Coordinates of C-alpha atoms and ligand atoms in Angstrom, one line a residue:
X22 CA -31.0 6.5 -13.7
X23 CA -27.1 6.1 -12.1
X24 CA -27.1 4.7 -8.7
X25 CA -25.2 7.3 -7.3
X26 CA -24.8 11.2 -8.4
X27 CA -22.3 13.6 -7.7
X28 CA -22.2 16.8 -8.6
X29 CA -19.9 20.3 -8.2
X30 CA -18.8 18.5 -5.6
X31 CA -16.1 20.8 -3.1
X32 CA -14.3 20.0 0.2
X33 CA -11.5 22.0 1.5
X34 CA -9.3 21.4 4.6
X35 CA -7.2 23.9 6.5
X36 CA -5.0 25.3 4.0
X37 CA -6.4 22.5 1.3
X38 CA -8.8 22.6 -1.4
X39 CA -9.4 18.8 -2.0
X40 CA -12.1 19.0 -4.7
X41 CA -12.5 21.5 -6.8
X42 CA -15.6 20.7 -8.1
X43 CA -16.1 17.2 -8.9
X44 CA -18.6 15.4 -10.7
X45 CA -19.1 11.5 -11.0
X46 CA -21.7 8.8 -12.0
X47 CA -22.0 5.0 -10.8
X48 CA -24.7 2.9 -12.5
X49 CA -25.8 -0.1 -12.1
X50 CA -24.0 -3.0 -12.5
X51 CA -21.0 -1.5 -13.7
X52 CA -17.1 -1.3 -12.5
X53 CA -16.5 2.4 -12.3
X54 CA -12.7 2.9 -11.6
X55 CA -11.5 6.2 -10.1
X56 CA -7.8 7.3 -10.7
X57 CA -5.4 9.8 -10.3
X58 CA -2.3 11.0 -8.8
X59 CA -1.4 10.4 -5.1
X60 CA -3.1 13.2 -3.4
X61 CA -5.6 14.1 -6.5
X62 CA -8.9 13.8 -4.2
X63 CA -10.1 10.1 -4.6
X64 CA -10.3 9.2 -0.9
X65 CA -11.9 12.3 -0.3
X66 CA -14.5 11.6 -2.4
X67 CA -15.2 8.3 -1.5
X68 CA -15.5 9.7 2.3
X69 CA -18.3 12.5 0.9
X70 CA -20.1 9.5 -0.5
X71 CA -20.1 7.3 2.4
X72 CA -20.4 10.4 4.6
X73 CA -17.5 10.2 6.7
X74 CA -17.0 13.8 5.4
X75 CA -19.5 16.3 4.9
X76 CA -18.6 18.6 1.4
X77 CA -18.4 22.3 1.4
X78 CA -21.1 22.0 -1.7
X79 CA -22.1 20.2 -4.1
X80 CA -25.1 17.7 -4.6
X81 CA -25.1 13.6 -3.8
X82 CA -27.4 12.1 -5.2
X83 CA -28.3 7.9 -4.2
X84 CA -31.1 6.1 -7.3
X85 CA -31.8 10.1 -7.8
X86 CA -33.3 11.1 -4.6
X87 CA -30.5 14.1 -3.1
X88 CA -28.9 13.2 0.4
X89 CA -29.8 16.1 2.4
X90 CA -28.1 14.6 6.1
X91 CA -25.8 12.0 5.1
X92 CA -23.6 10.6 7.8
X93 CA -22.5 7.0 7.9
X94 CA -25.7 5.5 9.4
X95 CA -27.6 7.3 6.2
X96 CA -24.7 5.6 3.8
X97 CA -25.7 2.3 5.1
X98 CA -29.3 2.1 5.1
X99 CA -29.1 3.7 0.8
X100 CA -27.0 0.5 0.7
X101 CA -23.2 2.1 0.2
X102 CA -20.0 0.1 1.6
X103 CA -16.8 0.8 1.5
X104 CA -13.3 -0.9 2.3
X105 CA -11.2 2.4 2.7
X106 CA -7.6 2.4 2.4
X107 CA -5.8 2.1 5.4
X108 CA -8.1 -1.0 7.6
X109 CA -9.4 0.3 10.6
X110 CA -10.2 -2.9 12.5
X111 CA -10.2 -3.7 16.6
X112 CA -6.9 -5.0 17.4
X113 CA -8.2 -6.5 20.3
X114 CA -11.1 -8.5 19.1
X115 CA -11.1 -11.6 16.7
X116 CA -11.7 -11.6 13.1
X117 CA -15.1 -12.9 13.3
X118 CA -15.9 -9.9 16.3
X119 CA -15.0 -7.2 14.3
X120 CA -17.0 -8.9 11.1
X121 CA -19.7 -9.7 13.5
X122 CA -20.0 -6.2 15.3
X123 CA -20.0 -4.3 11.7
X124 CA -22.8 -5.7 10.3
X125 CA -24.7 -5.9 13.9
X126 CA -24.4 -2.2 14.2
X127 CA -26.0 -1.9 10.6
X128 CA -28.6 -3.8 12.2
X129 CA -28.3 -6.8 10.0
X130 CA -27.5 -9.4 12.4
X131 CA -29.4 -8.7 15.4
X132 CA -28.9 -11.7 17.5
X133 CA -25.7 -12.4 18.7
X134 CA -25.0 -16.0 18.2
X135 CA -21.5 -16.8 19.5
X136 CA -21.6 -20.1 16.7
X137 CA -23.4 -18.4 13.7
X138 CA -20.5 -15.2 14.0
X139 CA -17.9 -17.9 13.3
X140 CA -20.3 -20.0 11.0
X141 CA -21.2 -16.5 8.8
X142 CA -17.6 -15.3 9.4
X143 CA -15.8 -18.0 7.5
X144 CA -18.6 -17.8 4.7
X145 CA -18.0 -14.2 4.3
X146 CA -14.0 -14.8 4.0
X147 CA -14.5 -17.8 2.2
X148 CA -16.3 -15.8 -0.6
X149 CA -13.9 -13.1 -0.4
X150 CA -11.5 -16.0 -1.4
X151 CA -9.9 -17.0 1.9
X152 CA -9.2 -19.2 4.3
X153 CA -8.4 -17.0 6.9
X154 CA -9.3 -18.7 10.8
X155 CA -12.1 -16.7 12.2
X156 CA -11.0 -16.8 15.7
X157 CA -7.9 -15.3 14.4
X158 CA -7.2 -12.1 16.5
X159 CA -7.0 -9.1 14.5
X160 CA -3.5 -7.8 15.8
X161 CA -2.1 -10.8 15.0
X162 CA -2.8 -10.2 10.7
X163 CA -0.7 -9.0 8.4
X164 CA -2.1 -5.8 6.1
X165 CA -2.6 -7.9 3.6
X166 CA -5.6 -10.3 6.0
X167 CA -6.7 -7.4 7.6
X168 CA -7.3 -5.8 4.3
X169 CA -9.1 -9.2 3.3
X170 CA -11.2 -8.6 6.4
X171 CA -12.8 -5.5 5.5
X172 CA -13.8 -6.7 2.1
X173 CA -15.6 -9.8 3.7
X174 CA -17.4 -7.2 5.7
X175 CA -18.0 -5.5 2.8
X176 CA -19.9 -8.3 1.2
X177 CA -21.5 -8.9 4.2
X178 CA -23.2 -5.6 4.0
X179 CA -25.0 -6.4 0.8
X180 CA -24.8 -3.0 -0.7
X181 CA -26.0 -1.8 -3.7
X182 CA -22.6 0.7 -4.1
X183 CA -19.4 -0.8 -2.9
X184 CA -16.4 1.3 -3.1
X185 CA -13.1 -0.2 -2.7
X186 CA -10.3 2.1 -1.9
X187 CA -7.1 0.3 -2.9
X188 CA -8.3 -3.1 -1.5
X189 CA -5.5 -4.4 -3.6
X190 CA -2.5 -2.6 -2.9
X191 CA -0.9 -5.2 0.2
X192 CA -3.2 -8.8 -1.9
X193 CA -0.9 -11.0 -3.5
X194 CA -2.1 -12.1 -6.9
X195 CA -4.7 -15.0 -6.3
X196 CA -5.9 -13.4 -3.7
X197 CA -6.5 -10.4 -6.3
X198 CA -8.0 -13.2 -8.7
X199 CA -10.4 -14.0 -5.9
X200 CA -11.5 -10.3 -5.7
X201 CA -12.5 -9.7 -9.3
X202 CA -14.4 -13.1 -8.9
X203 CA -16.0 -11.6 -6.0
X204 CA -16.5 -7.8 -8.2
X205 CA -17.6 -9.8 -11.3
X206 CA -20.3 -11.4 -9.4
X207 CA -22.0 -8.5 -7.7
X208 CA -21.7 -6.8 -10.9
X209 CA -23.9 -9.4 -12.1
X210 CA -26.5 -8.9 -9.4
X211 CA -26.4 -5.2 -10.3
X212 CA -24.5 -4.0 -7.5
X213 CA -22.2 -0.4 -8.7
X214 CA -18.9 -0.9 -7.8
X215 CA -16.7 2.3 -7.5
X216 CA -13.0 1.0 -7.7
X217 CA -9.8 3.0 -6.7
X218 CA -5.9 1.7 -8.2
X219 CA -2.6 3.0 -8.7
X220 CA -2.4 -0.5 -10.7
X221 CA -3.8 0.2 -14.3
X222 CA -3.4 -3.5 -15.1
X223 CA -6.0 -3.7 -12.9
X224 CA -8.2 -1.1 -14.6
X225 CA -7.6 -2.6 -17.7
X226 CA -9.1 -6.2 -16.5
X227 CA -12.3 -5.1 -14.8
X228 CA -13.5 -1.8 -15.1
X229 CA -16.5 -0.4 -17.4
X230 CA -16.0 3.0 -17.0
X231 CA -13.1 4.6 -16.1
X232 CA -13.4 8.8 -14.2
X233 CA -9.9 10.3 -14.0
X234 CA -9.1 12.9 -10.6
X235 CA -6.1 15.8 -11.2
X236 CA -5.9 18.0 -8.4
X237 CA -9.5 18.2 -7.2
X238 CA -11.1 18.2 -10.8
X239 CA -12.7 15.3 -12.9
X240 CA -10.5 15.6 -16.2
X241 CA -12.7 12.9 -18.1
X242 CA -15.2 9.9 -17.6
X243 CA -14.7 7.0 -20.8
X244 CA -14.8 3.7 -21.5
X245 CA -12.8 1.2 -21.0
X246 CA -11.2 0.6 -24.3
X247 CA -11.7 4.0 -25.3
X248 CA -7.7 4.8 -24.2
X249 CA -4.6 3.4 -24.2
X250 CA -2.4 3.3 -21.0
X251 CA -0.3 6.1 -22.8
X252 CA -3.4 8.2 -22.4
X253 CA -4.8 7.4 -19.0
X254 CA -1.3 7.8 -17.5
X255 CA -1.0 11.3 -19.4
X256 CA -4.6 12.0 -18.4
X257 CA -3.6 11.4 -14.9
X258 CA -0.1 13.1 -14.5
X259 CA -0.3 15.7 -17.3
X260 CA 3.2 14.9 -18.7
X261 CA 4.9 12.1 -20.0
X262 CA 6.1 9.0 -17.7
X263 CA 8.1 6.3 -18.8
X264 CA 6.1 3.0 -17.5
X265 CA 9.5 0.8 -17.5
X266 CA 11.6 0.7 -14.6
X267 CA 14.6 3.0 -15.0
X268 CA 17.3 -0.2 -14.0
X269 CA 20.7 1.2 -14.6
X270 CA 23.8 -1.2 -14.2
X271 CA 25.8 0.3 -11.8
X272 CA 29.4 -1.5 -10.4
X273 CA 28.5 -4.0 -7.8
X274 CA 30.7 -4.4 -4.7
X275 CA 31.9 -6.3 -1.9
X276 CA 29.7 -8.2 0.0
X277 CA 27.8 -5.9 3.2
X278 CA 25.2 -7.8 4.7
X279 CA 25.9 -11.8 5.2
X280 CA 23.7 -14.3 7.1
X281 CA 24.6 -17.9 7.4
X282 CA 21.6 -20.1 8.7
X283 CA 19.8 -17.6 10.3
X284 CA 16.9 -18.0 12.0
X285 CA 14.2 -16.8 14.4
X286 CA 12.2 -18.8 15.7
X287 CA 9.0 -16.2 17.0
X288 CA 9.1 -14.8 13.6
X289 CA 9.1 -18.4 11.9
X290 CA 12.3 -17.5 9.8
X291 CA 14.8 -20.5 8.9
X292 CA 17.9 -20.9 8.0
X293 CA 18.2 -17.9 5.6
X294 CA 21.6 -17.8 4.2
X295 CA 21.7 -14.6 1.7
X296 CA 24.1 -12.0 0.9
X297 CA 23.9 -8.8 -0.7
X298 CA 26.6 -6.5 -2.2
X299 CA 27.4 -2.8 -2.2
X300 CA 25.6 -1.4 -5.1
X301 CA 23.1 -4.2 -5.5
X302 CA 20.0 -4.8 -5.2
X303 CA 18.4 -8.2 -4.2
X304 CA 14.8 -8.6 -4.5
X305 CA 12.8 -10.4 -2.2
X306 CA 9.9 -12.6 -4.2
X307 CA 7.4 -15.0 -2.5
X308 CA 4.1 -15.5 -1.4
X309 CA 2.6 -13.0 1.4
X310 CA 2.9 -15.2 4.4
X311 CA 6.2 -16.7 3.0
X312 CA 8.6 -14.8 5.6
X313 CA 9.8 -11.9 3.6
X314 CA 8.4 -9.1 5.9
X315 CA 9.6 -11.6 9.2
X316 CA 13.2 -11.9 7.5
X317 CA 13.3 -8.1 7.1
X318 CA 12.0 -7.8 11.0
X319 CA 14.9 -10.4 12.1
X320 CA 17.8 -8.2 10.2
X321 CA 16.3 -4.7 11.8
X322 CA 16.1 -6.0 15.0
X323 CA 12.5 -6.2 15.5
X324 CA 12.5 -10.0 16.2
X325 CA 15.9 -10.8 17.0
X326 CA 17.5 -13.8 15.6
X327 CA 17.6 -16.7 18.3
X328 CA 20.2 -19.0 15.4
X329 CA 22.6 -18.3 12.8
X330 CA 24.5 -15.2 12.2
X331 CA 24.0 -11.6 10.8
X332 CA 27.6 -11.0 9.5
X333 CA 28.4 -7.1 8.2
X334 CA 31.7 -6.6 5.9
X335 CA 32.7 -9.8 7.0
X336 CA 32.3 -9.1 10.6
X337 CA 29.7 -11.2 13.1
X338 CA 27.4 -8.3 14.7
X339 CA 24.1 -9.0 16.8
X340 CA 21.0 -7.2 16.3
X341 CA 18.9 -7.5 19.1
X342 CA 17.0 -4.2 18.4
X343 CA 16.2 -1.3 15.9
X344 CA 18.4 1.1 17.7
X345 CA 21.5 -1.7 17.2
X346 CA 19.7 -2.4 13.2
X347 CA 20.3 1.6 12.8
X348 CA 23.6 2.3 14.7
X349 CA 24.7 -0.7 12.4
X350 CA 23.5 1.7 9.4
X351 CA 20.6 -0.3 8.2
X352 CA 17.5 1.0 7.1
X353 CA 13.9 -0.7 7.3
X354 CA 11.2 1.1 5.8
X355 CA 8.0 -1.4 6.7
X356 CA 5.1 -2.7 4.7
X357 CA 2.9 -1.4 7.1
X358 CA 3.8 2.7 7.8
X359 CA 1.2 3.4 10.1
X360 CA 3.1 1.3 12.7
X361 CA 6.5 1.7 12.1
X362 CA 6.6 3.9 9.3
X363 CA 5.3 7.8 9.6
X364 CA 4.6 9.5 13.2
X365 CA 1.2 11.1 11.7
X366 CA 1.0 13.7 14.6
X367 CA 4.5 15.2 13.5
X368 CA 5.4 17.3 10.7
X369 CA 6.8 16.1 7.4
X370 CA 9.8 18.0 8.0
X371 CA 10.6 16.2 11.3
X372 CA 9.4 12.6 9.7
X373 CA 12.2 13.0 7.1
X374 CA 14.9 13.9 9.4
X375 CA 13.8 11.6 12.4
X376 CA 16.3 8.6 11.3
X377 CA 19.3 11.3 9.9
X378 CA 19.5 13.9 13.3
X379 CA 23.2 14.3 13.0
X380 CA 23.2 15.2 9.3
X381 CA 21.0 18.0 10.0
X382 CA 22.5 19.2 13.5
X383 CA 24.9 21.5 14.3
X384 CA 26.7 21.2 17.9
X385 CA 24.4 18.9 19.0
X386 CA 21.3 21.3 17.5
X387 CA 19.2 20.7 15.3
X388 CA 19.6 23.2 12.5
X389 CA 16.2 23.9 10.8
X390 CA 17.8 25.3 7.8
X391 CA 19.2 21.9 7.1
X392 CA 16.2 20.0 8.1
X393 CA 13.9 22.3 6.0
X394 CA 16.7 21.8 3.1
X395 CA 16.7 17.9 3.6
X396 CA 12.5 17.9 3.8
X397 CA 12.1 20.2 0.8
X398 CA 14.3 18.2 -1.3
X399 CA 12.0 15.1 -0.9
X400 CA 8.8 16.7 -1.4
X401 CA 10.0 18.1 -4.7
X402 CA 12.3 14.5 -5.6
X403 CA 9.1 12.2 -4.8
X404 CA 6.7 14.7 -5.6
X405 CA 4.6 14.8 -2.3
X406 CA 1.7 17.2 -2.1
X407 CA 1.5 19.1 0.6
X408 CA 0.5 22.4 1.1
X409 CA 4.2 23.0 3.8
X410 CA 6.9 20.8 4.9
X411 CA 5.2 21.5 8.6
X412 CA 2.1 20.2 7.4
X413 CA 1.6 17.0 9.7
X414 CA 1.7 14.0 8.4
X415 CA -1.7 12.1 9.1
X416 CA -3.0 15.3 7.0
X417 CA -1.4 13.8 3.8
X418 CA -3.5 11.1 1.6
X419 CA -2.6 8.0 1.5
X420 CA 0.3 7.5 -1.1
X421 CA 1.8 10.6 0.4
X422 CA 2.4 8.9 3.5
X423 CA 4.1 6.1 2.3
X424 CA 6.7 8.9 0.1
X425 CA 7.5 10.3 3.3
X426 CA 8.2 7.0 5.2
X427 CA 10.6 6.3 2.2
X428 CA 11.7 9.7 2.5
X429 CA 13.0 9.7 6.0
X430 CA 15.4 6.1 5.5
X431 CA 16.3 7.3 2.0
X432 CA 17.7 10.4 4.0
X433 CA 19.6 8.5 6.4
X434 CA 22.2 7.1 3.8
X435 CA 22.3 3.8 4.9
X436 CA 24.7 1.4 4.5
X437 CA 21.7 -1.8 3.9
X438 CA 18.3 -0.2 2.8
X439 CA 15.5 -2.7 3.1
X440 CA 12.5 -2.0 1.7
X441 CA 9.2 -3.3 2.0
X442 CA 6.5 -2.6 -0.8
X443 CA 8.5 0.1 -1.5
X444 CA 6.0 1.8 -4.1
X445 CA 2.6 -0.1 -2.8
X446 CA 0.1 2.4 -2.9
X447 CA 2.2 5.3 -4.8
X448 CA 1.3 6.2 -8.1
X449 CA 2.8 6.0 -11.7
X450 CA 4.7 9.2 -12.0
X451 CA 6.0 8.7 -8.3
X452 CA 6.6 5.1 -8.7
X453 CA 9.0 5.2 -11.8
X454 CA 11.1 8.2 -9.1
X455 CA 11.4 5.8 -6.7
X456 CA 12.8 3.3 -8.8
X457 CA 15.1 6.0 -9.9
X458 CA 16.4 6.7 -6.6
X459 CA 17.0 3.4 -5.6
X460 CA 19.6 2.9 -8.1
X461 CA 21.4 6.1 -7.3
X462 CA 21.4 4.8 -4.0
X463 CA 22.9 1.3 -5.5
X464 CA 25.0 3.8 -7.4
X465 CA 26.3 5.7 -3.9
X466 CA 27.0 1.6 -3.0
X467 CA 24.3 1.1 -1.0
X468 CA 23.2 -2.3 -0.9
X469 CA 19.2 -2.7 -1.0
X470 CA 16.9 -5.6 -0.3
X471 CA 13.8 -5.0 -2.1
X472 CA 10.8 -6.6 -0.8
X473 CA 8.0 -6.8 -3.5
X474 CA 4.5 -8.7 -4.8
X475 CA 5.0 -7.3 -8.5
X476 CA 6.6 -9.6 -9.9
X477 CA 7.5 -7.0 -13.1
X478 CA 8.9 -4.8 -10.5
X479 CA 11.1 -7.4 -9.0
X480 CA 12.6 -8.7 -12.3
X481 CA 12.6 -5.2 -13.6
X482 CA 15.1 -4.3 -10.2
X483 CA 16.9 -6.5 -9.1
X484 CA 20.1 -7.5 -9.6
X485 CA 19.7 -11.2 -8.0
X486 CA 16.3 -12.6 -6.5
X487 CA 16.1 -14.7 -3.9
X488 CA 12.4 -16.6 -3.3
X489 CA 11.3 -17.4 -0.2
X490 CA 8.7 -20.0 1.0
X491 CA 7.6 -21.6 4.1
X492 CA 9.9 -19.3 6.1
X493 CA 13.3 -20.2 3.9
X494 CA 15.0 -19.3 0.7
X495 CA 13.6 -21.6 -1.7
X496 CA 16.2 -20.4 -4.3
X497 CA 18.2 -17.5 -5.4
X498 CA 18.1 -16.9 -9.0
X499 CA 20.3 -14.5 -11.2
X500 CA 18.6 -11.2 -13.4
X501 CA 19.7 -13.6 -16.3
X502 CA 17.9 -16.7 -15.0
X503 CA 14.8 -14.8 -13.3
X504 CA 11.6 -15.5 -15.1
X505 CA 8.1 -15.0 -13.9
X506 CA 7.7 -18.8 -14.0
X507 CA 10.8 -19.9 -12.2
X508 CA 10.2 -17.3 -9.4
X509 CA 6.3 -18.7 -8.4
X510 CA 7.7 -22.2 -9.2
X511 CA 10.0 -21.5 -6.7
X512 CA 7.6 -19.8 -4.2
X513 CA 4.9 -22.5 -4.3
X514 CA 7.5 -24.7 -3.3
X515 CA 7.9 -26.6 -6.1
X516 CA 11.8 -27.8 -6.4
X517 CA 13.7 -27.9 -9.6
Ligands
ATP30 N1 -7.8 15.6 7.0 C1 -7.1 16.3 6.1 N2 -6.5 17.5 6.5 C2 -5.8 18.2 5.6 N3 -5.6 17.8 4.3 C3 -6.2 16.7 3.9 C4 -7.0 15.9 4.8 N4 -7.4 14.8 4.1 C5 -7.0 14.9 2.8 N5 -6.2 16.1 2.7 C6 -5.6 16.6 1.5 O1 -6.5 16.5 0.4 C7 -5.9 16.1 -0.8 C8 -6.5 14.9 -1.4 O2 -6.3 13.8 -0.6 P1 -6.9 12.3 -0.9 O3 -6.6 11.5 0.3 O4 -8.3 12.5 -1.3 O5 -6.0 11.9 -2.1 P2 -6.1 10.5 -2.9 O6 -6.4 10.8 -4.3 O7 -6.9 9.5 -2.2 O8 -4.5 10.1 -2.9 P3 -3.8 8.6 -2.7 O9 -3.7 8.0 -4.0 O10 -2.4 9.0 -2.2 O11 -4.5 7.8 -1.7 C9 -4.4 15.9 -0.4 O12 -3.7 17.0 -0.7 C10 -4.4 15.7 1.1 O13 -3.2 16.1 1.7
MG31 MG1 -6.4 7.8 -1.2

C-alpha cells in the first residue's frame, strides 16, 4: 500500500488553474522525484500534501486512510515534513530557537531545556552534515545555512514522508553529498521521500521513481533508468532544449570595472584585485562562505569598501551605496531575491522596470505603453508564467520569481552586470535563455561577473575565473587553463 495517495487532484487561484488534475504515489522507502517546468505545479502540490493549501478536489490519501480535514497540525501527526522552498525561519531567534520551537509545537519536545535545545540542535545539524553554531542567530545566515536549517528540522520531525522542495538549489556540493547521505539513510528506515529539482544530475543519483508535472497535469511516473535525460527534459518542456551552455565568443574590450586591494572589512572581503572587460564575462567560483556574495555586496554598495579602490574606465569612483552602485551603471541581481531582489506586493510589470524608469518615461512620466512593452518582452524572452504582466509578483512560483529579478537589471542595460546564482532555482528550458542572454549582453559590451556553485556552468561561461577563498582571490585562471580540479584546488586553498 503507497504511503501517500493523490488523486484528481485540482487547485486553482484567482485567475490560475494550478493543477489540473494530478495524480501521484510515494511508497515506502523510496526517493520519489517530482519535476517539471518553473511554474508547472510542484510547490503547489507539496502544500496540498502538507496542508498549507486546501485543493479544490481531489482525494489524499496517507498509508490508505483519506484525509478528510488536513491542515498542517493533521500533516504532522500522519508523520509528513517538508523543507519548502523559500526558508521561512525567525530572524530574530537563534538557530537552535527556531529548531527548538518547531518540533515543540509538534509536541515532540515538551520540556524546554535551554542546554538540551543546543545539545539536540547541533545533533540535528550535525546529521544534516554541518557544523553550523547553534547559537548562531538566524538573520545573520546565508540562504544556503538557513536552507540547512530547515532540513535539520526536518529530521528532527521523524516523519514517515519528507518532502524537500529544492533543498539544494543555494548547498554547495558536499553539503549536497551530506544530504543524499542523510536521504539514503531514511530511505533505509523506510521513510518516502518526495524530492523536488531543476538539477537532473541530481535525479539521476538518487531517485527511484521519477513523476513528471507540465502545466498542472502528471505526464508520466517511471523509473529511474527507464529514460534518458533527452527524454525527461522533453517530457518536461515539450520541445527540444539544448543542455550545453550556448557560450559564443564575442570581441572583448577595454577594461570597466578595476579594484586594486580592495577590501571591506564588515563584509570580511580582502584585498581583491580583479578586473573585468567590456564583453566579458568573469566567473566567480568558490566555496559558499568564501566571499563571493560579500565581494558582490562591496562593488554594489551594500557594504562599502573601508580599503582599496573601485576604479571604473580607469577612473577612481566610491561606492558607498546602491543608489551610487546604480547611478555608476552597475547592476546586482542577489542570491537571495526575496530581500533585495523582487518587491512581491508589486506587479511584474513595475518589478521589471523598477531599475530602468527613464527608459520607459516620457517627460518625466512613466509611459505604460513602454513599460508594458519592456515587461512583455521578458515574460515571453525568459518564459515566465503568469497569467498578466500586472499579476503581482509573490503570486508567481518560485523560479518565476527569480526570472523577474533577472528581468528587471537585465532591463536596465548596465554597464557591470553582477549576478548572483543567476539560474539557481530556474529550470532547463529557462536556464539555457538565460545563458543566452548573458552573452548578448557580453555581445552589447557589457561586462558581467557571474557568481555560481555549478562548477559546469562556470567553465561553460566564463571567459576568465577568478576563485575566491577565505575572503581573497585565491587565483584567476584563464577559460584555457580552467578545469574542475584546479578551480576547487584553488578554492580549498590549496596553493600551486
Ligand atoms: N498564491 C498564488 N496565487 C496565484 N497564483 C499562484 C499562487 N501560488 C502559485 N500560483 C501559480 O500556480 C502555478 C504553479 O505554481 P507552483 O509554485 O506550484 O510551481 P512550481 O512547479 O513549484 O514552480 P518552480 O519550479 O518555479 O518552483 C504558477 O503559475 C503560479 O504562478
Ligand atoms: Mg516551486
Amino acid at each position: 500500500m503507497p504511503l501517500l495517495e493523490a488523486a484528481a487532484i485540482t487547485k486553482s487561484f484567482a485567475g490560475v488553474r494550478a493543477l489540473k488534475g494530478v495524480s501521484f504515489e510515494l511508497l515506502e522507502g523510496e526517493v520519489h522525484a517530482l519535476v517539471g517546468e518553473n511554474g508547472a505545479g510542484k510547490s503547489t502540490l507539496i502544500k496540498v500534501m502538507t496542508g498549507a493549501l486546501t485543493p479544490d478536489s481531489g482525494v489524499l490519501k496517507v498509508s490508505g486512510h483519506v484525509v478528510a480535514h488536513h491542515s498542517p497540525a493533521v500533516a504532522r501527526s500522519l508523520g509528513i515534513a517538508a523543507v519548502y522552498q523559500q526558508p521561512a525561519l525567525f530572524a530574530h531567534l537563534t538557530v537552535a530557537e527556531n529548531i527548538a520551537i518547531s518540533l515543540e509545537s509538534a509536541g515532540l519536545w515538551r520540556k524546554v531545556d535551554w542546554k538540551g535545545r543546543a545539545a539536540q540542535a547541533r545533533e540535528l545539524l550535525e546529521r544534516a552534515g554541518s557544523s553550523l553554531r547553534p547559537e548562531r542567530l538566524v538573520a545573520t545566515l546565508s540562504m544556503p545555512e538557513q536552507q540547512i536549517v530547515e532540513i535539520a528540522k526536518a529530521i528532527g520531525a521523524n516523519a514517515k514522508i519528507l518532502i524537500l522542495d529544492e533543498p539544494t538549489a543555494s548547498l554547495e556540493s558536499h553539503e549536497v553529498e551530506s544530504l543524499f547521505q542523510v536521504i539514503a539513510t531514511l530511505r533505509a528506515r523506510g521513510v518516502g521521500i518526495i524530492y523536488i529539482s531543476h538539477r537532473l544530475e541530481e535525479i539521476a543519483a538518487i531517485a527511484d521513481r521519477v513523476t513528471v508535472l507540465r502545466d498542472g497535469h502528471t505526464v508520466d511516473t517511471r523509473n529511474r533508468g527507464e529514460m534518458d535525460r533527452a527524454e525527461l527534459i522533453r517530457m518536461m518542456v515539450g520541445r527540444e532544449v539544448s543542455a550545453i551552455f550556448p557560450k559564443r565568443d564575442v570581441p572583448i574590450g577595454g577594461v570597466v570595472l578595476e579594484t586594486r586591494g580592495l577590501g571591506s572589512r564588515a563584509a570580511g572581503v580582502r584585498e581583491v584585485s580583479i578586473a573585468v572587460k567590456s564583453g566579458e564575462i568573469l566567473g566567480l567560483a568558490g566555496l559558499v562562505g568564501s566571499g563571493r556574495t560579500q565581494l558582490a555586496e562591496t562593488l554594489f554598495g551594500l557594504t562599502p569598501a573601508d580599503s582599496g579602490e573601485i576604479l571604473l574606465r580607469g577612473r577612481a569612483v566610491r561606492i558607498a551605496s546602491p543608489d551610487q552602485a546604480i547611478a555608476a551603471r552597475i547592476g546586482y541581481v542577489p542570491e537571495d531575491r526575496r530581500q533585495h531582489g523582487v518587491v512581491l506586493e508589486m506587479a511584474i510589470a513595475s518589478n521589471t522596470s523598477m531599475a530602468s524608469l527613464g527608459a520607459v518615461s516620457r517627460n518625466g512620466m512613466i509611459d505604460t505603453g513602454l513599460e508594458r512593452q519592456l515587461a512583455r518582452s521578458y515574460v515571453e524572452r525568459l518564459r515566465i508564467k503568469t497569467p498578466s504582466i500586472y499579476s503581482e509578483a509573490g503570486s508567481l512560483s518560485g523560479g518565476n520569481q527569480q526570472k523577474v529579478a533577472l528581468a528587471r537589471w537585465l532591463a536596465i542595460r548596465p554597464a557591470v552586470l553582477i549576478l548572483d546564482e543567476p539560474t539557481q532555482g530556474v529550470d532547463v528550458g529557462s536556464k539555457a535563455e538565460i545563458h543566452k542572454i548573458m552573452v548578448d549582453l557580453a555581445e552589447q559590451g557589457v561586462a558581467i561577473i557571474m557568481i555560481s556553485s555549478e562548477l559546469p556552468e562556470i567553465l561553460g561561461m566564463s571567459d576568465r575565473i577568478a576563485v575566491m577563498h577565505a575572503g581573497k582571490v585565491a587565483g584567476v585562471l584563464s577559460r584555457e587553463e580552467s578545469t574542475q580540479h584546479r578551480i576547487m584546488a584553488l578554492a580549498l586553498g590549496d596553493v600551486g
